[in-house]
Tab-separated table of C-alpha atoms in Angstrom:
chain	number	residue	atom	x	y	z
A	1069	MET	CA	27.917	75.743	52.136
A	1070	ALA	CA	25.655	75.524	55.138
A	1071	VAL	CA	26.409	73.607	58.298
A	1072	LYS	CA	24.587	70.304	58.452
A	1073	ALA	CA	23.959	67.935	61.333
A	1074	GLY	CA	26.056	64.778	61.586
A	1075	ILE	CA	25.611	62.121	58.941
A	1076	HIS	CA	23.257	59.263	59.785
A	1077	PHE	CA	24.152	56.282	57.631
A	1078	SER	CA	20.796	54.626	58.232
A	1079	ASP	CA	19.202	57.419	56.223
A	1080	LEU	CA	21.315	56.749	53.136
A	1081	PRO	CA	20.099	54.754	50.142
A	1082	HIS	CA	21.927	51.537	49.289
A	1083	LEU	CA	24.017	52.579	46.309
A	1084	ASP	CA	26.300	49.611	45.658
A	1085	GLN	CA	26.287	49.002	41.918
A	1086	VAL	CA	28.781	46.159	41.612
A	1087	HIS	CA	29.746	43.016	43.461
A	1088	ASP	CA	32.429	43.214	46.148
A	1089	ALA	CA	34.900	41.208	44.060
A	1090	THR	CA	37.970	43.362	44.701
A	1091	ALA	CA	37.527	44.384	48.308
A	1092	SER	CA	40.676	42.502	49.277
A	1093	LEU	CA	42.761	44.353	46.704
A	1094	SER	CA	43.954	46.988	49.176
A	1095	VAL	CA	46.920	48.973	47.809
A	1096	TYR	CA	49.209	46.348	46.408
A	1097	ALA	CA	50.978	46.403	43.050
A	1098	THR	CA	48.969	46.569	39.877
A	1099	ARG	CA	51.147	45.642	36.888
A	1100	LEU	CA	48.870	42.790	35.912
A	1101	PRO	CA	47.606	41.308	32.647
A	1102	THR	CA	44.047	42.042	31.577
A	1103	GLY	CA	41.530	39.604	32.990
A	1104	VAL	CA	43.498	38.779	36.139
A	1105	ASP	CA	41.569	37.426	39.114
A	1106	VAL	CA	41.939	40.508	41.288
A	1107	SER	CA	40.373	38.857	44.316
A	1108	ASN	CA	43.730	37.147	44.903
A	1109	VAL	CA	46.025	39.993	43.886
A	1110	ARG	CA	47.187	40.684	47.419
A	1111	LYS	CA	48.748	37.255	47.846
A	1112	GLY	CA	51.359	37.320	45.086
A	1113	LEU	CA	52.583	40.881	44.822
A	1114	PRO	CA	55.233	43.012	46.543
A	1115	LYS	CA	54.388	44.021	50.075
A	1116	PHE	CA	55.692	47.578	49.826
A	1117	THR	CA	53.817	49.978	47.561
A	1118	VAL	CA	55.158	53.097	45.839
A	1119	VAL	CA	52.640	55.727	44.683
A	1120	GLY	CA	53.465	58.657	42.391
A	1121	HIS	CA	52.254	61.928	43.962
A	1122	ARG	CA	50.044	63.773	41.464
A	1123	GLY	CA	51.618	61.539	38.845
A	1124	HIS	CA	55.353	62.053	38.341
A	1125	GLY	CA	55.467	64.400	41.347
A	1126	MET	CA	53.952	67.629	42.618
A	1127	ASN	CA	55.087	71.032	41.313
A	1128	ILE	CA	57.018	73.199	43.768
A	1129	LEU	CA	57.435	76.283	41.644
A	1130	GLN	CA	59.974	78.140	43.772
A	1131	SER	CA	62.137	75.103	44.384
A	1132	THR	CA	65.729	75.140	43.180
A	1133	ASP	CA	65.315	71.441	42.388
A	1134	LYS	CA	64.326	71.239	38.710
A	1135	ARG	CA	62.831	67.802	39.276
A	1136	MET	CA	59.960	69.454	41.169
A	1137	LYS	CA	58.841	71.376	38.086
A	1138	THR	CA	59.622	69.140	35.130
A	1139	PHE	CA	56.098	67.956	34.237
A	1140	LYS	CA	52.770	69.646	35.002
A	1141	GLU	CA	51.314	67.828	38.000
A	1142	ASN	CA	47.910	66.113	37.779
A	1143	SER	CA	48.085	65.894	33.990
A	1144	ILE	CA	47.919	63.015	31.520
A	1145	LEU	CA	51.529	63.779	30.606
A	1146	SER	CA	52.677	63.501	34.225
A	1147	PHE	CA	50.686	60.304	34.780
A	1148	ASN	CA	52.162	58.556	31.744
A	1149	LYS	CA	55.677	59.725	32.562
A	1150	ALA	CA	55.177	58.154	35.974
A	1151	ALA	CA	54.309	54.897	34.232
A	1152	ASP	CA	57.881	54.770	32.869
A	1153	HIS	CA	58.940	53.727	36.368
A	1154	PRO	CA	57.912	50.640	38.416
A	1155	LEU	CA	55.168	52.400	40.368
A	1156	ASP	CA	52.104	50.622	41.675
A	1157	PHE	CA	49.676	53.569	41.781
A	1158	ILE	CA	49.498	57.246	40.983
A	1159	GLU	CA	47.726	59.622	43.356
A	1160	PHE	CA	45.694	62.574	42.122
A	1161	ASP	CA	43.034	65.012	43.317
A	1162	VAL	CA	39.464	64.959	42.024
A	1163	GLN	CA	36.904	67.748	42.343
A	1164	VAL	CA	33.537	68.149	40.622
A	1165	THR	CA	32.696	71.173	38.503
A	1166	LYS	CA	29.519	73.211	38.716
A	1167	ASP	CA	28.083	71.193	35.815
A	1168	ASP	CA	28.876	67.831	37.433
A	1169	THR	CA	32.085	66.742	35.734
A	1170	PRO	CA	34.856	65.186	37.860
A	1171	ILE	CA	38.108	66.965	37.018
A	1172	ILE	CA	41.667	66.482	38.263
A	1173	PHE	CA	43.107	69.518	40.049
A	1174	HIS	CA	44.660	69.957	43.478
A	1175	ASP	CA	44.055	73.542	44.599
A	1176	ASN	CA	40.691	74.720	45.897
A	1177	PHE	CA	41.028	77.944	43.915
A	1178	ILE	CA	42.260	78.583	40.388
A	1179	ILE	CA	44.269	81.793	40.068
A	1180	SER	CA	44.725	83.923	36.968
A	1181	GLU	CA	45.542	87.469	35.944
A	1182	GLU	CA	42.822	89.427	34.167
A	1183	ASN	CA	43.510	92.984	32.990
A	1184	GLY	CA	46.448	93.232	35.352
A	1185	ILE	CA	44.430	92.053	38.364
A	1186	VAL	CA	44.967	88.714	40.111
A	1187	VAL	CA	41.646	86.847	40.267
A	1188	GLU	CA	40.866	83.733	42.326
A	1189	LYS	CA	37.861	81.525	41.616
A	1190	ARG	CA	36.788	78.408	43.484
A	1191	VAL	CA	37.264	75.451	41.174
A	1192	THR	CA	33.911	73.884	42.053
A	1193	ASP	CA	32.120	77.118	41.077
A	1194	LEU	CA	33.356	76.774	37.478
A	1195	THR	CA	31.783	74.858	34.628
A	1196	LEU	CA	33.959	72.372	32.763
A	1197	ASP	CA	34.473	74.788	29.855
A	1198	GLU	CA	35.438	77.561	32.252
A	1199	PHE	CA	37.905	75.263	34.013
A	1200	PHE	CA	39.464	74.208	30.706
A	1201	SER	CA	39.883	77.851	29.653
A	1202	TYR	CA	42.882	78.211	32.008
A	1203	GLY	CA	46.420	77.213	31.099
A	1204	PRO	CA	47.537	75.246	28.018
A	1205	GLN	CA	44.786	74.457	25.529
A	1206	ARG	CA	44.107	71.299	23.577
A	1207	ALA	CA	44.151	73.158	20.257
A	1208	THR	CA	47.705	74.321	19.481
A	1209	ASP	CA	46.460	77.586	17.950
A	1210	GLU	CA	44.535	78.601	21.086
A	1211	VAL	CA	45.892	80.428	24.123
A	1212	GLY	CA	44.266	79.932	27.510
A	1213	LYS	CA	43.985	82.308	30.414
A	1214	SER	CA	47.120	82.680	32.483
A	1215	LEU	CA	47.530	80.152	35.267
A	1216	LEU	CA	49.115	81.325	38.505
A	1217	ARG	CA	49.665	79.666	41.855
A	1218	LYS	CA	50.403	80.538	45.461
A	1219	SER	CA	53.853	79.348	46.445
A	1220	ASN	CA	55.350	80.126	49.857
A	1221	GLY	CA	52.876	82.958	50.277
A	1222	LYS	CA	53.627	84.515	46.890
A	1223	ILE	CA	51.668	84.498	43.634
A	1224	VAL	CA	53.890	83.083	40.874
A	1225	ARG	CA	53.411	81.907	37.316
A	1226	TRP	CA	52.742	78.187	37.053
A	1227	ASP	CA	55.745	77.549	34.829
A	1228	VAL	CA	57.084	74.034	34.332
A	1229	GLU	CA	59.568	72.609	31.864
A	1230	ILE	CA	56.986	70.501	30.010
A	1231	ASP	CA	53.407	71.747	30.319
A	1232	ASP	CA	50.110	70.029	29.615
A	1233	HIS	CA	46.420	70.879	29.626
A	1234	SER	CA	44.046	69.970	32.436
A	1235	CYS	CA	41.998	66.781	32.273
A	1236	THR	CA	38.889	65.047	33.543
A	1237	LEU	CA	38.752	61.848	35.562
A	1238	ALA	CA	37.190	60.047	32.604
A	1239	GLU	CA	40.099	61.106	30.368
A	1240	ALA	CA	42.572	59.725	32.892
A	1241	PHE	CA	40.892	56.314	32.761
A	1242	GLU	CA	40.962	56.443	28.971
A	1243	LYS	CA	44.470	57.781	28.352
A	1244	VAL	CA	46.700	56.704	31.263
A	1245	ASN	CA	48.783	53.557	30.967
A	1246	PRO	CA	46.672	50.700	32.402
A	1247	CYS	CA	49.660	49.353	34.362
A	1248	LEU	CA	48.956	52.035	36.999
A	1249	GLY	CA	46.309	51.875	39.681
A	1250	PHE	CA	44.521	55.085	40.674
A	1251	ASN	CA	44.602	56.527	44.185
A	1252	ILE	CA	41.778	59.056	43.870
A	1253	GLU	CA	41.894	61.721	46.547
A	1254	LEU	CA	38.415	63.128	47.063
A	1255	LYS	CA	39.323	66.789	47.332
A	1256	PHE	CA	37.313	69.141	49.538
A	1257	ASP	CA	38.154	72.377	51.326
A	1258	ASP	CA	39.310	71.615	54.885
A	1259	TYR	CA	37.773	74.843	56.130
A	1260	VAL	CA	34.287	74.461	54.654
A	1261	VAL	CA	31.437	72.581	56.366
A	1262	TYR	CA	29.507	70.778	53.654
A	1263	GLU	CA	25.890	69.695	53.620
A	1264	GLN	CA	25.368	65.954	53.596
A	1265	GLU	CA	23.198	66.117	50.490
A	1266	TYR	CA	25.949	67.928	48.583
A	1267	LEU	CA	28.599	65.389	49.604
A	1268	ILE	CA	26.440	62.458	48.545
A	1269	HIS	CA	25.740	64.063	45.186
A	1270	VAL	CA	29.419	64.759	44.467
A	1271	LEU	CA	30.503	61.256	45.456
A	1272	GLN	CA	27.807	59.694	43.299
A	1273	VAL	CA	28.986	61.745	40.316
A	1274	ILE	CA	32.550	60.505	40.862
A	1275	LEU	CA	31.467	56.910	41.404
A	1276	LYS	CA	29.515	56.916	38.148
A	1277	VAL	CA	32.676	57.775	36.204
A	1278	VAL	CA	34.700	55.154	38.070
A	1279	TYR	CA	32.139	52.399	37.538
A	1280	GLU	CA	31.849	53.201	33.837
A	1281	ASN	CA	35.580	53.385	33.152
A	1282	ALA	CA	37.714	51.516	35.697
A	1283	GLN	CA	37.383	48.024	34.191
A	1284	GLU	CA	40.345	45.992	35.583
A	1285	ARG	CA	42.294	49.034	36.796
A	1286	PRO	CA	42.660	48.968	40.617
A	1287	VAL	CA	41.203	52.028	42.344
A	1288	LEU	CA	41.272	53.254	45.903
A	1289	PHE	CA	39.750	56.386	47.408
A	1290	SER	CA	41.178	58.679	50.068
A	1291	SER	CA	40.137	61.946	51.685
A	1292	PHE	CA	41.167	64.364	54.422
A	1293	GLN	CA	37.469	65.111	54.994
A	1294	PRO	CA	36.244	62.592	57.620
A	1295	ASP	CA	32.600	62.552	56.541
A	1296	VAL	CA	33.606	62.110	52.903
A	1297	ALA	CA	35.694	59.031	53.734
A	1298	LEU	CA	32.865	57.568	55.818
A	1299	LEU	CA	30.270	58.295	53.154
A	1300	MET	CA	32.329	56.801	50.342
A	1301	LYS	CA	32.689	53.597	52.323
A	1302	LYS	CA	28.931	53.575	52.908
A	1303	LEU	CA	28.056	54.274	49.287
A	1304	GLN	CA	30.099	51.410	47.852
A	1305	HIS	CA	32.090	48.347	48.912
A	1306	GLN	CA	34.075	47.559	45.771
A	1307	TYR	CA	36.971	49.938	46.275
A	1308	PRO	CA	39.092	50.512	49.406
A	1309	VAL	CA	38.702	53.833	51.238
A	1310	TYR	CA	41.495	55.449	53.257
A	1311	PHE	CA	41.411	58.382	55.651
A	1312	LEU	CA	44.096	61.000	55.071
A	1313	THR	CA	45.607	62.776	58.061
A	1314	ASN	CA	48.272	65.380	58.714
A	1315	GLY	CA	49.196	63.255	61.703
A	1316	GLY	CA	48.985	66.124	64.179
A	1317	ASN	CA	51.054	68.636	62.179
A	1318	GLU	CA	48.108	71.054	61.946
A	1319	THR	CA	45.081	71.807	64.113
A	1320	TYR	CA	41.496	71.877	62.823
A	1321	ASP	CA	38.093	72.524	64.360
A	1322	ASP	CA	37.178	68.910	63.613
A	1323	VAL	CA	39.118	66.903	66.205
A	1324	ARG	CA	38.993	63.826	63.990
A	1325	MET	CA	41.548	65.540	61.742
A	1326	ASN	CA	44.042	66.430	64.469
A	1327	SER	CA	46.079	63.302	65.163
A	1328	LEU	CA	47.112	59.916	63.891
A	1329	GLU	CA	45.347	58.358	66.870
A	1330	GLU	CA	42.069	60.036	65.884
A	1331	ALA	CA	42.586	58.898	62.291
A	1332	LYS	CA	43.024	55.310	63.445
A	1333	ASN	CA	39.858	55.479	65.554
A	1334	LEU	CA	37.828	56.966	62.697
A	1335	ALA	CA	39.023	54.248	60.326
A	1336	ILE	CA	38.124	51.499	62.787
A	1337	LEU	CA	34.692	52.875	63.676
A	1338	GLY	CA	33.845	53.672	60.051
A	1339	GLY	CA	34.977	50.333	58.658
A	1340	LEU	CA	37.572	52.010	56.439
A	1341	ASP	CA	40.420	50.091	54.863
A	1342	GLY	CA	43.371	52.168	55.986
A	1343	VAL	CA	45.055	55.414	56.932
A	1344	VAL	CA	47.375	57.667	54.949
A	1345	SER	CA	49.480	59.817	57.288
A	1346	GLU	CA	51.963	62.625	56.807
A	1347	VAL	CA	55.234	60.845	57.414
A	1348	LYS	CA	56.281	63.059	60.328
A	1349	GLY	CA	53.272	61.783	62.247
A	1350	ILE	CA	54.650	58.259	61.901
A	1351	PHE	CA	58.105	59.179	63.131
A	1352	ARG	CA	56.711	61.180	66.041
A	1353	ASN	CA	54.511	58.298	67.150
A	1354	PRO	CA	56.017	55.028	65.850
A	1355	SER	CA	53.964	52.863	68.214
A	1356	VAL	CA	50.824	53.771	66.255
A	1357	VAL	CA	52.183	51.829	63.282
A	1358	ARG	CA	51.830	48.600	65.223
A	1359	GLU	CA	48.420	49.638	66.572
A	1360	ILE	CA	47.120	50.391	63.080
A	1361	LYS	CA	48.365	47.088	61.693
A	1362	GLU	CA	46.920	45.175	64.645
A	1363	SER	CA	43.572	46.818	63.833
A	1364	ASN	CA	43.727	45.162	60.386
A	1365	LEU	CA	44.173	48.530	58.684
A	1366	SER	CA	46.612	49.347	55.913
A	1367	LEU	CA	49.030	52.259	56.437
A	1368	LEU	CA	50.570	54.536	53.809
A	1369	THR	CA	52.430	57.816	54.212
A	1370	TYR	CA	53.022	61.015	52.241
A	1371	GLY	CA	55.266	64.062	52.696
A	1372	LYS	CA	58.620	65.541	51.724
A	1373	LEU	CA	60.588	63.009	53.766
A	1374	ASN	CA	59.308	60.310	51.416
A	1375	ASN	CA	61.700	61.713	48.810
A	1376	VAL	CA	64.612	60.600	51.031
A	1377	PRO	CA	65.492	56.940	50.334
A	1378	GLU	CA	66.751	56.357	53.884
A	1379	ALA	CA	63.464	57.636	55.345
A	1380	VAL	CA	61.556	55.275	53.076
A	1381	HIS	CA	63.792	52.387	54.134
A	1382	VAL	CA	63.128	53.153	57.800
A	1383	GLN	CA	59.374	53.099	57.188
A	1384	TYR	CA	59.647	49.755	55.452
A	1385	LEU	CA	61.416	48.395	58.516
A	1386	MET	CA	58.730	49.919	60.763
A	1387	GLY	CA	55.976	48.064	58.921
A	1388	VAL	CA	54.502	50.903	56.842
A	1389	GLU	CA	52.974	49.350	53.712
A	1390	GLY	CA	53.709	52.044	51.174
A	1391	VAL	CA	54.767	55.603	50.398
A	1392	ILE	CA	53.458	58.423	48.196
A	1393	VAL	CA	56.449	60.141	46.600
A	1394	ASP	CA	57.451	62.975	44.274
A	1395	LEU	CA	60.859	61.709	43.135
A	1396	VAL	CA	59.489	58.574	41.544
A	1397	GLU	CA	62.640	57.552	39.693
A	1398	GLU	CA	64.871	57.797	42.735
A	1399	ILE	CA	62.482	56.172	45.202
A	1400	THR	CA	61.396	53.317	42.958
A	1401	SER	CA	65.081	52.530	42.418
A	1402	ALA	CA	65.704	52.600	46.160
A	1403	VAL	CA	62.696	50.388	46.889
A	1404	ALA	CA	63.823	47.909	44.232
A	1405	GLY	CA	66.901	47.423	46.379
A	1406	LEU	CA	64.705	46.451	49.319
A	1407	LYS	CA	62.800	43.727	47.504
A	1408	PRO	CA	65.288	40.858	48.050
A	1409	GLY	CA	64.540	41.164	51.756
A	1410	LEU	CA	60.795	41.481	51.501
A	1411	GLU	CA	60.185	37.878	52.379
A	1412	GLY	CA	61.906	38.309	55.752
A	1413	GLY	CA	64.238	35.680	57.162
A	1414	VAL	CA	68.012	36.075	57.119
A	1415	GLN	CA	68.092	38.539	54.235
A	1416	GLY	CA	65.621	40.838	55.944
A	1417	LYS	CA	67.630	40.734	59.176
A	1418	GLU	CA	70.873	41.482	57.371
A	1419	LYS	CA	69.350	44.544	55.751
A	1420	THR	CA	68.017	45.723	59.089
A	1421	ASP	CA	71.446	45.313	60.684
A	1422	LYS	CA	72.996	47.499	57.994
A	1423	ILE	CA	70.867	50.501	58.963
A	1424	GLU	CA	72.985	52.531	61.336
A	1425	LEU	CA	71.260	53.245	64.619
A	1426	SER	CA	72.827	56.721	64.680
A	1427	PHE	CA	71.016	57.601	61.438
A	1428	LEU	CA	67.683	56.428	62.789
A	1429	LEU	CA	68.037	58.427	65.975
A	1430	ASN	CA	69.227	61.515	64.116
A	1431	LEU	CA	66.379	61.315	61.598
A	1432	ILE	CA	63.670	60.951	64.231
A	1433	SER	CA	65.218	63.749	66.294
A	1434	GLN	CA	65.189	66.122	63.335
A	1435	VAL	CA	61.604	65.250	62.471
A	1436	ILE	CA	60.325	65.880	65.985
A	1437	GLN	CA	61.966	69.309	66.034
A	1438	HIS	CA	60.209	70.540	62.871
């Protein structure tokens, strides 16, 4: 896609289609009865949010941990298995097919084997029918094209214990347990420069599905692509928008993507609702947590360390508002143990005192080294 000059918001049409009734929702828990007054949700719910990564957890196909390949990630099955645990949201990746259908899939390319040759195709270059032709099929008597994946630099079969077919965003709204909110990551290739017109079109296609199907289900948007996050906030005001950042773990041509500090500045200048950082970025620069909160921004984290209960506990004590996790059963159980101290006071202090300083120092030291 061709390089385009910077986005000028004054040139954009006003596309808000609904009233700003849930702008204060942020990312707080969602297990609410139908018809609840969501404008006041934030006041009466837990202050620490747990989000299921790609549903019940991402697939790491070469992992020796069977929990990382139990359910097919980003599937209806995985989403509803996640709902068996006291999660607040599930996170998943949305892209738009060539024929304008928002689908849920993480990777930029879909990989298969055709006549003994490994073939990669960009997901957004496929029609919906072409996309659905890969992997498990809806009809039990049909066999789809093989589905492979890159894992640690190798091409491996995408084998999980319990598989499921791919799905659209609309299907997720229809079939996923309504107790779960949706954290919709707007997925774009980090190494492609997109035209403004294309971005607007894709976001409008996604918004149409959300507006038609969300009903009372809480929704928030997030993206690693700075212009996408800014545009989504400009195009609508009903749902929170967060900027995703690697927190300085990788370097990109776009400097806005290269640090937690840059992420904070982008969120402030763009009127975004929060930042989602790779957890190592938080541990490397803990002072930014306070700066982000003082800027009236929400802060979530993601990353492998969020599957370690002690690391999650430390973040809670630091003031992080929530974590995106793969081991949903283990982390939701650990977080449940934190809830008696959520209101602060003596209980909160006692819990803080029980965290050994040696563990904190050791954890941060290890993180900085990797």
